[in-house]
Short mmCIF file of C-alpha atoms in Angstrom, two decimals:
data_model
loop_
_atom_site.label_atom_id
_atom_site.label_comp_id
_atom_site.label_asym_id
_atom_site.label_seq_id
_atom_site.Cartn_x
_atom_site.Cartn_y
_atom_site.Cartn_z
CA UNK A 1 9.18 3.53 12.04
CA UNK A 2 12.82 4.44 13.20
CA UNK A 3 14.87 1.66 12.07
CA UNK A 4 14.72 -1.00 9.52
CA UNK A 5 13.83 -3.81 12.01
CA UNK A 6 11.10 -1.77 13.09
CA UNK A 7 9.36 -1.84 10.26
CA UNK A 8 9.99 -5.39 9.10
CA UNK A 9 8.70 -6.39 12.54
CA UNK A 10 5.51 -4.10 12.10
CA UNK A 11 4.88 -5.64 8.82
CA UNK A 12 5.62 -9.06 9.77
CA UNK A 13 3.09 -8.93 12.61
CA UNK A 14 0.57 -7.13 10.83
CA UNK A 15 0.54 -9.71 7.99
CA UNK A 16 0.47 -12.24 10.66
CA UNK A 17 -2.58 -11.56 12.33
CA UNK A 18 -4.31 -11.22 9.32
CA UNK A 19 -3.09 -14.19 7.89
CA UNK A 20 -4.16 -16.41 10.87
CA UNK A 21 -7.86 -14.88 10.77
CA UNK A 22 -8.03 -15.87 6.95
CA UNK A 23 -6.63 -19.52 7.75
CA UNK A 24 -9.40 -19.94 9.97
CA UNK A 25 -12.22 -18.91 8.27
CA UNK A 26 -10.53 -20.98 5.10
CA UNK A 27 -11.08 -24.03 7.63
CA UNK A 28 -14.41 -23.21 8.54
CA UNK A 29 -15.13 -23.06 4.83
CA UNK A 30 -13.59 -26.08 4.06
CA UNK A 31 -15.93 -27.69 6.81
CA UNK A 32 -18.99 -26.68 5.99
CA UNK A 33 -21.95 -27.38 3.88
CA UNK A 34 -25.05 -26.57 2.45
CA UNK A 35 -26.08 -22.82 3.28
CA UNK A 36 -23.42 -22.52 5.81
CA UNK A 37 -20.82 -22.98 3.20
CA UNK A 38 -22.66 -20.30 0.78
CA UNK A 39 -22.76 -17.74 3.45
CA UNK A 40 -19.19 -18.32 4.98
CA UNK A 41 -17.77 -18.01 1.03
CA UNK A 42 -19.47 -14.45 0.73
CA UNK A 43 -18.26 -13.23 4.19
CA UNK A 44 -15.23 -14.79 3.38
CA UNK A 45 -14.54 -13.03 -0.02
CA UNK A 46 -15.50 -9.53 1.96
CA UNK A 47 -12.97 -10.66 4.38
CA UNK A 48 -10.27 -11.12 2.05
CA UNK A 49 -10.99 -7.98 0.17
CA UNK A 50 -10.84 -5.91 3.60
CA UNK A 51 -7.39 -7.63 4.70
CA UNK A 52 -6.08 -6.90 0.69
CA UNK A 53 -7.11 -3.19 1.10
CA UNK A 54 -6.24 -2.86 5.11
CA UNK A 55 -2.52 -4.54 4.58
CA UNK A 56 -1.65 -2.57 1.66
CA UNK A 57 -2.59 0.65 3.46
CA UNK A 58 -0.66 0.01 6.10
CA UNK A 59 2.24 -1.41 4.41
CA UNK A 60 2.31 1.67 2.28
CA UNK A 61 2.02 4.15 5.06
CA UNK A 62 4.42 3.03 6.96
CA UNK A 63 7.02 3.09 4.41
CA UNK A 64 5.63 6.29 3.53
CA UNK A 65 6.44 7.26 7.47
CA UNK A 66 9.95 5.50 7.54
CA UNK A 67 11.05 7.52 4.62
CA UNK A 68 10.00 10.64 6.18
CA UNK A 69 11.70 9.96 9.32
CA UNK A 70 14.99 9.97 7.37
CA UNK A 71 14.98 13.66 7.47
CA UNK A 72 16.70 13.40 4.04
CA UNK A 73 17.91 16.52 2.05
CA UNK A 74 15.85 17.47 -1.28
CA UNK A 75 18.74 16.43 -3.64
CA UNK A 76 18.46 13.00 -1.73
CA UNK A 77 15.41 12.06 -2.20
CA UNK A 78 13.91 10.24 -5.33
CA UNK A 79 11.75 12.68 -7.33
CA UNK A 80 8.29 11.15 -6.02
CA UNK A 81 9.30 12.30 -2.32
CA UNK A 82 10.34 15.58 -3.86
CA UNK A 83 7.45 15.85 -4.97
CA UNK A 84 5.57 15.38 -2.00
CA UNK A 85 8.03 17.78 -0.08
CA UNK A 86 7.06 20.46 -2.79
CA UNK A 87 3.04 19.81 -2.51
CA UNK A 88 3.29 20.19 1.27
CA UNK A 89 5.44 23.46 0.73
CA UNK A 90 2.87 24.81 -1.43
CA UNK A 91 -0.10 24.31 1.08
CA UNK A 92 1.93 26.27 3.52
CA UNK A 93 2.27 29.24 0.70
CA UNK A 94 -1.55 29.78 0.63
CA UNK A 95 -2.57 33.12 0.66
CA UNK A 96 0.65 33.98 -1.49
CA UNK A 97 0.05 34.90 -5.19
CA UNK A 98 0.97 31.91 -7.72
CA UNK A 99 4.04 33.81 -9.08
CA UNK A 100 5.35 34.05 -5.58
CA UNK A 101 4.51 30.58 -4.35
CA UNK A 102 6.21 29.63 -8.01
CA UNK A 103 9.26 31.51 -6.75
CA UNK A 104 9.63 29.64 -3.47
CA UNK A 105 9.31 26.42 -4.86
CA UNK A 106 12.33 27.25 -7.45
CA UNK A 107 14.15 28.54 -4.87
CA UNK A 108 13.83 25.16 -2.45
CA UNK A 109 14.88 23.33 -5.56
CA UNK A 110 17.52 25.96 -6.80
CA UNK A 111 19.07 27.50 -3.99
CA UNK A 112 18.34 24.92 -1.01
CA UNK A 113 18.97 21.70 -2.34
CA UNK A 114 20.45 20.61 1.16
CA UNK A 115 17.63 21.45 3.12
CA UNK A 116 16.30 18.82 5.10
CA UNK A 117 12.53 18.35 3.92
CA UNK A 118 9.24 17.53 5.48
CA UNK A 119 7.40 14.81 3.80
CA UNK A 120 3.92 14.71 5.20
CA UNK A 121 2.86 11.23 6.39
CA UNK A 122 1.23 11.40 9.44
CA UNK A 123 -2.33 10.35 7.40
CA UNK A 124 -0.37 7.57 5.74
CA UNK A 125 -1.99 6.84 2.06
CA UNK A 126 -5.63 6.67 1.17
CA UNK A 127 -6.97 4.18 -0.65
CA UNK A 128 -10.23 5.40 -0.91
CA UNK A 129 -11.80 2.33 0.38
CA UNK A 130 -11.95 0.79 -2.91
CA UNK A 131 -8.65 -0.48 -3.87
CA UNK A 132 -8.76 -1.43 -7.45
CA UNK A 133 -5.69 -2.11 -9.57
CA UNK A 134 -5.65 1.68 -11.09
CA UNK A 135 -5.07 3.27 -7.79
CA UNK A 136 -2.79 0.44 -6.29
CA UNK A 137 -0.69 1.16 -8.97
CA UNK A 138 -0.94 4.80 -8.56
CA UNK A 139 -0.17 4.48 -4.92
CA UNK A 140 3.01 2.23 -5.59
CA UNK A 141 4.46 4.92 -8.45
CA UNK A 142 3.69 7.59 -5.96
CA UNK A 143 6.19 5.85 -3.75
CA UNK A 144 8.20 4.95 -5.97
CA UNK A 145 7.97 1.04 -5.41
CA UNK A 146 7.88 -1.74 -8.41
CA UNK A 147 4.07 -2.95 -9.11
CA UNK A 148 5.46 -4.90 -12.27
CA UNK A 149 4.55 -8.40 -9.97
CA UNK A 150 1.07 -7.07 -9.97
CA UNK A 151 0.45 -6.46 -13.93
CA UNK A 152 -0.82 -10.23 -14.17
CA UNK A 153 -3.17 -9.73 -10.98
CA UNK A 154 -5.27 -6.66 -12.69
CA UNK A 155 -7.93 -8.69 -13.44
CA UNK A 156 -7.94 -10.84 -10.45
CA UNK A 157 -8.22 -7.47 -8.06
CA UNK A 158 -11.00 -5.86 -10.07
CA UNK A 159 -13.26 -8.80 -11.04
CA UNK A 160 -12.44 -11.60 -8.66
CA UNK A 161 -11.92 -9.53 -5.34
CA UNK A 162 -13.24 -6.15 -5.70
CA UNK A 163 -16.14 -6.66 -7.92
CA UNK A 164 -17.89 -9.37 -5.94
CA UNK A 165 -16.86 -7.49 -2.72
CA UNK A 166 -18.92 -4.54 -3.75
CA UNK A 167 -21.99 -6.85 -4.75
CA UNK A 168 -21.64 -8.78 -1.17
CA UNK A 169 -21.60 -5.24 0.77
CA UNK A 170 -24.55 -3.82 -0.90
CA UNK A 171 -26.57 -6.76 0.15
CA UNK A 172 -26.67 -8.80 -3.69
CA UNK A 173 -26.60 -11.93 -3.48
CA UNK A 174 -24.07 -13.91 -5.07
CA UNK A 175 -23.01 -17.45 -5.69
CA UNK A 176 -19.35 -18.38 -4.36
CA UNK A 177 -17.91 -21.96 -4.36
CA UNK A 178 -15.72 -23.44 -2.27
CA UNK A 179 -13.21 -23.80 -5.01
CA UNK A 180 -13.79 -20.68 -6.21
CA UNK A 181 -12.67 -19.13 -2.69
CA UNK A 182 -10.16 -21.26 -2.05
CA UNK A 183 -8.40 -19.99 -5.12
CA UNK A 184 -8.86 -16.45 -4.08
CA UNK A 185 -7.56 -17.26 -0.85
CA UNK A 186 -4.34 -18.23 -2.17
CA UNK A 187 -4.21 -15.28 -4.34
CA UNK A 188 -4.69 -12.68 -2.00
CA UNK A 189 -2.57 -14.59 0.37
CA UNK A 190 0.13 -14.34 -2.23
CA UNK A 191 -0.25 -10.49 -2.85
CA UNK A 192 0.11 -9.66 0.28
CA UNK A 193 3.18 -11.75 0.61
CA UNK A 194 4.70 -9.33 -2.29
CA UNK A 195 3.22 -6.23 -0.93
CA UNK A 196 5.23 -7.24 2.38
CA UNK A 197 8.41 -8.03 0.32
CA UNK A 198 8.50 -4.98 -1.97
CA UNK A 199 8.26 -2.85 0.91
CA UNK A 200 11.10 -4.37 2.90
CA UNK A 201 13.29 -4.62 -0.18
CA UNK A 202 12.46 -1.03 -1.05
CA UNK A 203 13.44 0.13 2.64
CA UNK A 204 16.68 -2.46 2.48
CA UNK A 205 17.79 -0.95 -0.76
CA UNK A 206 17.01 2.63 0.30
CA UNK A 207 15.09 2.97 -3.08
CA UNK A 208 13.68 6.28 -1.59
CA UNK A 209 17.32 7.93 -2.40
CA UNK A 210 17.95 9.47 -5.16
CA UNK A 211 20.78 7.07 -6.04
CA UNK A 212 19.83 3.85 -4.30
CA UNK A 213 22.69 2.33 -2.09
CA UNK A 214 23.81 -1.11 -2.86
CA UNK A 215 23.08 -3.64 0.03
#
């Protein structure tokens, strides 16, 4: 992700195919009846969760890569990214005594604030195949992103989306009504849109910098 435009295009394209797939399934559910309706609704919940985790993982990972590509200096970065850079540096100091490691980190902070730092981003973020609300907020905090719009979505994420998905994935029977599915579909689409907007806004406003630049 070299430019803001590339980041926006990438996220928009990823969002588009997910939305298309979910809309296609929703149309089938609206037209289905009897056992087919029940089957599609259950499959739909699993797919809604898959896109919730998949898009969040993709968007946050691409944002992390975008920030890493800025190759900013230590004193230009927000604290969360400074922490990532220092943790990466510690991993390269294995074999040294704890005191020597600490000294090297202090030198980085105190004596080398103008050093361009390495932020590991190749593996992206880890959603642990179980994106509950606690992990979601932790990932956002770790990237300096504002998760406030999701405060009212905690119960929905954990109990309306993740828990039913786990039950279905483990082969348990769970009744999902057409109305319940349609409501969950709308909520997930809204949350995906919020993730996209928050990430793009953070990149636009350079919130990864210690002193965000005005747009």
